[in-house]
Amino acid sequence: SEEQPLAGTSLLLTAGPTREALDPVRYLSNHSSGKMGFAIAEQAQRLGAKVTLVAGPVSLPTPAGVTRIDVESAQQMLDAVMAQVEEHQLFIGCAAVADYRPIAVADNKIKKSAESMMVEMVRNPDILATVAAHSKRPFTVGFAAETQDVAHYAMDKLKRKNLDMIAANDVSKPEQGFNADSNALTLYWDGGSQALGYSGKSDQAKQLLLAIAKRL
Ligand code: PMT
């Protein structure tokens, strides 16, 4: 319908950062607050979708009517997503997943001694690319967080990860992207693009979902 264009659709969504453990008390992570992903969850629910939100460690309340699964690491996020993916027609990867994790997690707290230390890292699985390559793949939407050549890198990720749509944000700009309340997404799909302008994350989320609903 006009008001609930996502009625009958189920959305699986990731949000927030991941934490990659170094030892029992330390981790590597990033500045994602979860605000963008939680705004998408809330707006999707309002637009009629059944929403499952896989969230990294964030301090945000669960939007009304949304099913939430909390995870910490990229591997845990991948496991939660793949356990759910066949039940959903739409996937949006908004999480800032750590690209690398320490190659080993120390059993005990690492003691300081030398003036410098090396941490060897290993690539994490790519959750978005794994979803897009699945045999029963949902309509798959990714994000691209870039600090330069935003359009070029976003369109490269759209093709390389075999996505249906990508939402790009320039995270070098103040008051946009990581931890901000506003954003200025540009959407790309095969054969088209749409700049959403600068607005609050709820408005960005709604515009993104309406653009997806037209192409589902
Ligand atoms: O959480 P906020 O504070 O509100 O900030 C919002 C945001 C800036 C985090 C969000 O708008 C955003 O851009 N999210 C994607 C961040 C990111 O990791 O972008 P990327 O360009 O590195 O990754 C591209 C895509 O691949 C993303 O959809 C990401 O979820 C996915 N990915 C990346 C690596 C990986 N190992 N697995 C993935 O699924």
Tab-separated table of C-alpha atoms and ligand atoms in Angstrom:
chain	number	residue	atom	x	y	z
A	1	SER	CA	0.000	0.000	0.000
A	2	GLU	CA	0.967	3.704	-0.154
A	3	GLU	CA	1.715	3.939	3.547
A	4	GLN	CA	3.179	0.465	4.116
A	5	PRO	CA	5.190	-0.309	0.962
A	6	LEU	CA	7.175	-2.967	2.871
A	7	ALA	CA	4.122	-4.868	4.171
A	8	GLY	CA	4.740	-8.615	3.802
A	9	THR	CA	8.511	-8.132	3.502
A	10	SER	CA	10.994	-9.390	6.077
A	11	LEU	CA	14.212	-7.435	6.549
A	12	LEU	CA	17.464	-8.744	8.033
A	13	LEU	CA	19.764	-5.892	8.980
A	14	THR	CA	23.194	-5.426	10.583
A	15	ALA	CA	24.144	-2.331	12.599
A	16	GLY	CA	26.885	-0.972	14.802
A	17	PRO	CA	30.576	-1.864	15.066
A	18	THR	CA	32.207	-5.212	15.722
A	19	ARG	CA	34.780	-5.816	18.459
A	20	GLU	CA	37.798	-7.975	17.696
A	21	ALA	CA	39.419	-9.292	20.873
A	22	LEU	CA	43.157	-8.934	21.516
A	23	ASP	CA	43.124	-10.450	25.002
A	24	PRO	CA	40.472	-10.919	27.725
A	25	VAL	CA	40.269	-7.162	28.411
A	26	ARG	CA	41.114	-5.439	25.085
A	27	TYR	CA	39.677	-5.208	21.589
A	28	LEU	CA	39.970	-3.361	18.261
A	29	SER	CA	36.853	-1.589	16.982
A	30	ASN	CA	35.603	1.600	15.288
A	31	HIS	CA	33.375	4.631	15.906
A	32	SER	CA	30.055	3.238	14.635
A	33	SER	CA	27.278	4.123	17.107
A	34	GLY	CA	24.552	2.019	15.482
A	35	LYS	CA	22.364	5.116	14.905
A	36	MET	CA	22.067	4.678	11.114
A	37	GLY	CA	21.197	0.980	11.306
A	38	PHE	CA	18.763	1.397	14.203
A	39	ALA	CA	17.026	4.217	12.271
A	40	ILE	CA	16.610	1.831	9.315
A	41	ALA	CA	15.180	-0.849	11.636
A	42	GLU	CA	12.655	1.592	13.128
A	43	GLN	CA	11.566	3.061	9.782
A	44	ALA	CA	11.307	-0.366	8.112
A	45	GLN	CA	9.032	-1.565	10.910
A	46	ARG	CA	6.832	1.534	10.394
A	47	LEU	CA	6.735	0.882	6.645
A	48	GLY	CA	5.309	-2.569	7.336
A	49	ALA	CA	8.349	-4.855	7.333
A	50	LYS	CA	9.059	-7.627	9.825
A	51	VAL	CA	12.552	-6.686	11.049
A	52	THR	CA	15.424	-8.756	12.501
A	53	LEU	CA	18.308	-6.550	13.663
A	54	VAL	CA	21.745	-8.104	14.233
A	55	ALA	CA	23.540	-5.528	16.371
A	56	GLY	CA	27.154	-5.124	17.385
A	57	PRO	CA	27.863	-3.614	20.820
A	58	VAL	CA	25.965	-0.294	20.956
A	59	SER	CA	24.060	1.542	23.682
A	60	LEU	CA	20.771	2.103	21.844
A	61	PRO	CA	17.295	0.891	22.790
A	62	THR	CA	15.659	-1.691	20.513
A	63	PRO	CA	13.037	-0.021	18.249
A	64	ALA	CA	9.447	-1.125	18.994
A	65	GLY	CA	8.418	-4.329	17.252
A	66	VAL	CA	11.952	-5.213	16.112
A	67	THR	CA	13.624	-8.571	16.899
A	68	ARG	CA	17.197	-7.962	18.044
A	69	ILE	CA	20.178	-10.338	18.158
A	70	ASP	CA	23.277	-8.972	19.930
A	71	VAL	CA	26.761	-10.008	18.786
A	72	GLU	CA	30.333	-8.794	19.336
A	73	SER	CA	32.761	-10.034	16.679
A	74	ALA	CA	32.555	-10.167	12.880
A	75	GLN	CA	32.521	-13.982	13.013
A	76	GLN	CA	29.568	-13.939	15.447
A	77	MET	CA	27.767	-11.409	13.210
A	78	LEU	CA	28.320	-13.648	10.163
A	79	ASP	CA	27.010	-16.710	12.054
A	80	ALA	CA	23.872	-14.851	13.234
A	81	VAL	CA	23.192	-13.481	9.731
A	82	MET	CA	23.678	-16.801	7.920
A	83	ALA	CA	21.408	-18.607	10.427
A	84	GLN	CA	18.622	-16.135	9.506
A	85	VAL	CA	19.228	-15.243	5.862
A	86	GLU	CA	16.906	-17.770	4.183
A	87	GLU	CA	13.963	-16.430	6.217
A	88	HIS	CA	14.304	-12.904	4.792
A	89	GLN	CA	13.638	-11.293	1.391
A	90	LEU	CA	15.727	-8.201	2.067
A	91	PHE	CA	19.192	-7.779	3.627
A	92	ILE	CA	20.827	-4.443	4.502
A	93	GLY	CA	24.430	-4.431	5.756
A	94	CYS	CA	24.832	-1.200	7.713
A	95	ALA	CA	27.312	-2.515	10.298
A	96	ALA	CA	30.882	-1.256	10.328
A	97	VAL	CA	32.402	-4.737	10.335
A	98	ALA	CA	36.108	-4.904	11.221
A	99	ASP	CA	38.006	-5.958	8.096
A	100	TYR	CA	40.738	-7.642	10.195
A	101	ARG	CA	41.021	-9.321	13.597
A	102	PRO	CA	44.098	-10.186	15.674
A	103	ILE	CA	45.396	-13.538	14.449
A	104	ALA	CA	45.277	-14.940	17.999
A	105	VAL	CA	43.454	-13.938	21.186
A	106	ALA	CA	45.854	-14.065	24.160
A	107	ASP	CA	44.579	-16.280	27.002
A	108	ASN	CA	45.739	-13.767	29.600
A	109	LYS	CA	46.004	-9.980	29.729
A	110	ILE	CA	49.030	-8.929	27.645
A	111	LYS	CA	51.706	-7.438	29.946
A	112	LYS	CA	53.584	-4.310	28.942
A	113	SER	CA	57.333	-4.657	28.527
A	114	ALA	CA	58.931	-3.564	25.233
A	115	GLU	CA	58.544	0.017	23.914
A	116	SER	CA	56.712	-1.222	20.815
A	117	MET	CA	54.646	-4.253	19.935
A	118	MET	CA	53.333	-5.836	16.761
A	119	VAL	CA	49.823	-7.224	16.381
A	120	GLU	CA	49.425	-9.582	13.469
A	121	MET	CA	45.949	-9.403	11.898
A	122	VAL	CA	44.011	-11.756	9.647
A	123	ARG	CA	41.160	-10.877	7.244
A	124	ASN	CA	37.626	-11.283	8.579
A	125	PRO	CA	34.931	-12.922	6.442
A	126	ASP	CA	32.912	-10.430	4.372
A	127	ILE	CA	29.321	-10.769	5.620
A	128	LEU	CA	27.760	-8.745	2.808
A	129	ALA	CA	29.579	-10.643	0.051
A	130	THR	CA	28.680	-13.976	1.716
A	131	VAL	CA	24.968	-13.023	1.754
A	132	ALA	CA	25.109	-11.839	-1.873
A	133	ALA	CA	26.736	-15.121	-2.964
A	134	HIS	CA	24.136	-17.306	-1.186
A	135	SER	CA	22.016	-19.568	-3.405
A	136	LYS	CA	18.752	-18.263	-1.836
A	137	ARG	CA	19.954	-14.686	-1.804
A	138	PRO	CA	17.730	-11.886	-0.535
A	139	PHE	CA	17.613	-8.462	-2.251
A	140	THR	CA	21.011	-7.347	-0.963
A	141	VAL	CA	21.885	-3.762	-0.031
A	142	GLY	CA	25.308	-2.680	1.224
A	143	PHE	CA	26.793	0.500	2.600
A	144	ALA	CA	30.061	2.126	1.577
A	145	ALA	CA	31.903	4.317	4.075
A	146	GLU	CA	34.493	6.266	2.122
A	147	THR	CA	36.786	9.227	2.758
A	148	GLN	CA	37.704	9.902	-0.895
A	149	ASP	CA	36.404	9.145	-4.445
A	150	VAL	CA	33.064	8.105	-2.884
A	151	ALA	CA	31.169	7.405	-6.126
A	152	HIS	CA	34.053	5.438	-7.661
A	153	TYR	CA	34.601	3.161	-4.634
A	154	ALA	CA	30.859	2.716	-4.037
A	155	MET	CA	30.194	1.576	-7.599
A	156	ASP	CA	33.222	-0.723	-7.387
A	157	LYS	CA	31.749	-2.372	-4.214
A	158	LEU	CA	28.307	-2.651	-5.887
A	159	LYS	CA	29.803	-4.695	-8.742
A	160	ARG	CA	32.525	-6.621	-6.882
A	161	LYS	CA	30.205	-7.782	-4.069
A	162	ASN	CA	27.325	-8.424	-6.534
A	163	LEU	CA	24.829	-6.144	-4.699
A	164	ASP	CA	21.387	-4.929	-5.741
A	165	MET	CA	22.024	-1.483	-4.255
A	166	ILE	CA	24.670	0.387	-2.273
A	167	ALA	CA	24.266	3.408	0.008
A	168	ALA	CA	27.427	5.508	0.052
A	169	ASN	CA	28.432	8.035	2.669
A	170	ASP	CA	31.421	10.376	2.817
A	171	VAL	CA	32.681	9.769	6.365
A	172	SER	CA	35.392	12.437	6.084
A	173	LYS	CA	32.774	15.206	6.361
A	174	PRO	CA	31.797	16.608	9.766
A	175	GLU	CA	28.243	15.935	11.030
A	176	GLN	CA	27.845	12.929	8.698
A	177	GLY	CA	28.533	9.226	8.957
A	178	PHE	CA	30.068	7.708	12.099
A	179	ASN	CA	28.310	8.683	15.331
A	180	ALA	CA	26.554	11.738	13.799
A	181	ASP	CA	22.774	12.308	13.950
A	182	SER	CA	22.596	13.208	10.233
A	183	ASN	CA	23.880	11.794	6.983
A	184	ALA	CA	23.906	12.440	3.226
A	185	LEU	CA	23.634	9.103	1.447
A	186	THR	CA	23.907	8.562	-2.302
A	187	LEU	CA	22.308	5.355	-3.574
A	188	TYR	CA	23.710	3.434	-6.553
A	189	TRP	CA	22.230	0.482	-8.401
A	190	ASP	CA	22.808	-1.031	-11.831
A	191	GLY	CA	21.814	1.779	-14.167
A	192	GLY	CA	20.913	4.512	-11.703
A	193	SER	CA	21.700	6.653	-8.692
A	194	GLN	CA	19.901	8.940	-6.251
A	195	ALA	CA	21.376	11.526	-3.864
A	196	LEU	CA	19.259	11.794	-0.716
A	197	GLY	CA	20.493	15.236	0.397
A	198	TYR	CA	21.539	16.081	3.967
A	199	SER	CA	19.063	15.189	6.729
A	200	GLY	CA	18.596	13.307	9.991
A	201	LYS	CA	19.267	9.573	9.994
A	202	SER	CA	15.525	8.743	10.351
A	203	ASP	CA	14.766	10.669	7.160
A	204	GLN	CA	17.755	9.088	5.362
A	205	ALA	CA	16.545	5.656	6.471
A	206	LYS	CA	13.005	6.268	5.204
A	207	GLN	CA	14.199	7.564	1.825
A	208	LEU	CA	16.536	4.564	1.463
A	209	LEU	CA	13.705	2.125	2.242
A	210	LEU	CA	11.301	3.818	-0.205
A	211	ALA	CA	13.973	3.575	-2.946
A	212	ILE	CA	14.446	-0.122	-2.115
A	213	ALA	CA	10.658	-0.753	-2.095
A	214	LYS	CA	10.447	0.544	-5.691
A	215	ARG	CA	13.003	-2.053	-6.848
A	216	LEU	CA	12.241	-5.102	-4.685
B	1	PMT	O1	26.595	3.579	13.190
B	1	PMT	P1	26.630	5.069	12.919
B	1	PMT	O2	27.436	5.818	13.954
B	1	PMT	O3	25.235	5.645	12.758
B	1	PMT	O4	27.403	5.313	11.530
B	1	PMT	C1	26.840	4.853	10.326
B	1	PMT	C2	27.899	4.227	9.386
B	1	PMT	C3	28.890	5.290	8.948
B	1	PMT	C4	28.637	3.093	10.122
B	1	PMT	C5	27.087	3.645	8.181
B	1	PMT	O5	26.406	4.683	7.515
B	1	PMT	C6	28.008	2.915	7.198
B	1	PMT	O6	28.600	3.486	6.300
B	1	PMT	N1	28.119	1.575	7.403
B	1	PMT	C7	29.080	0.713	6.659
B	1	PMT	C8	30.436	0.874	7.285
B	1	PMT	C9	31.497	0.052	6.584
B	1	PMT	O7	32.097	-0.812	7.193
B	1	PMT	O8	31.685	0.314	5.298
B	1	PMT	P2	32.738	-0.408	4.315
B	1	PMT	O9	32.791	0.461	3.107
B	1	PMT	O10	34.018	-0.709	5.053
B	1	PMT	O11	32.058	-1.795	4.003
B	1	PMT	C10	31.244	-1.991	2.852
B	1	PMT	C11	30.098	-2.906	3.137
B	1	PMT	O12	30.566	-4.231	3.407
B	1	PMT	C12	29.210	-2.518	4.318
B	1	PMT	O13	27.869	-2.796	3.972
B	1	PMT	C13	29.688	-3.444	5.437
B	1	PMT	O14	28.627	-3.737	6.355
B	1	PMT	C14	30.089	-4.682	4.641
B	1	PMT	N2	31.160	-5.498	5.259
B	1	PMT	C15	32.429	-5.013	5.356
B	1	PMT	C16	33.438	-5.823	5.854
B	1	PMT	C17	33.126	-7.142	6.278
B	1	PMT	N3	34.069	-7.936	6.781
B	1	PMT	N4	31.866	-7.599	6.175
B	1	PMT	C18	30.881	-6.808	5.670
B	1	PMT	O15	29.729	-7.241	5.572
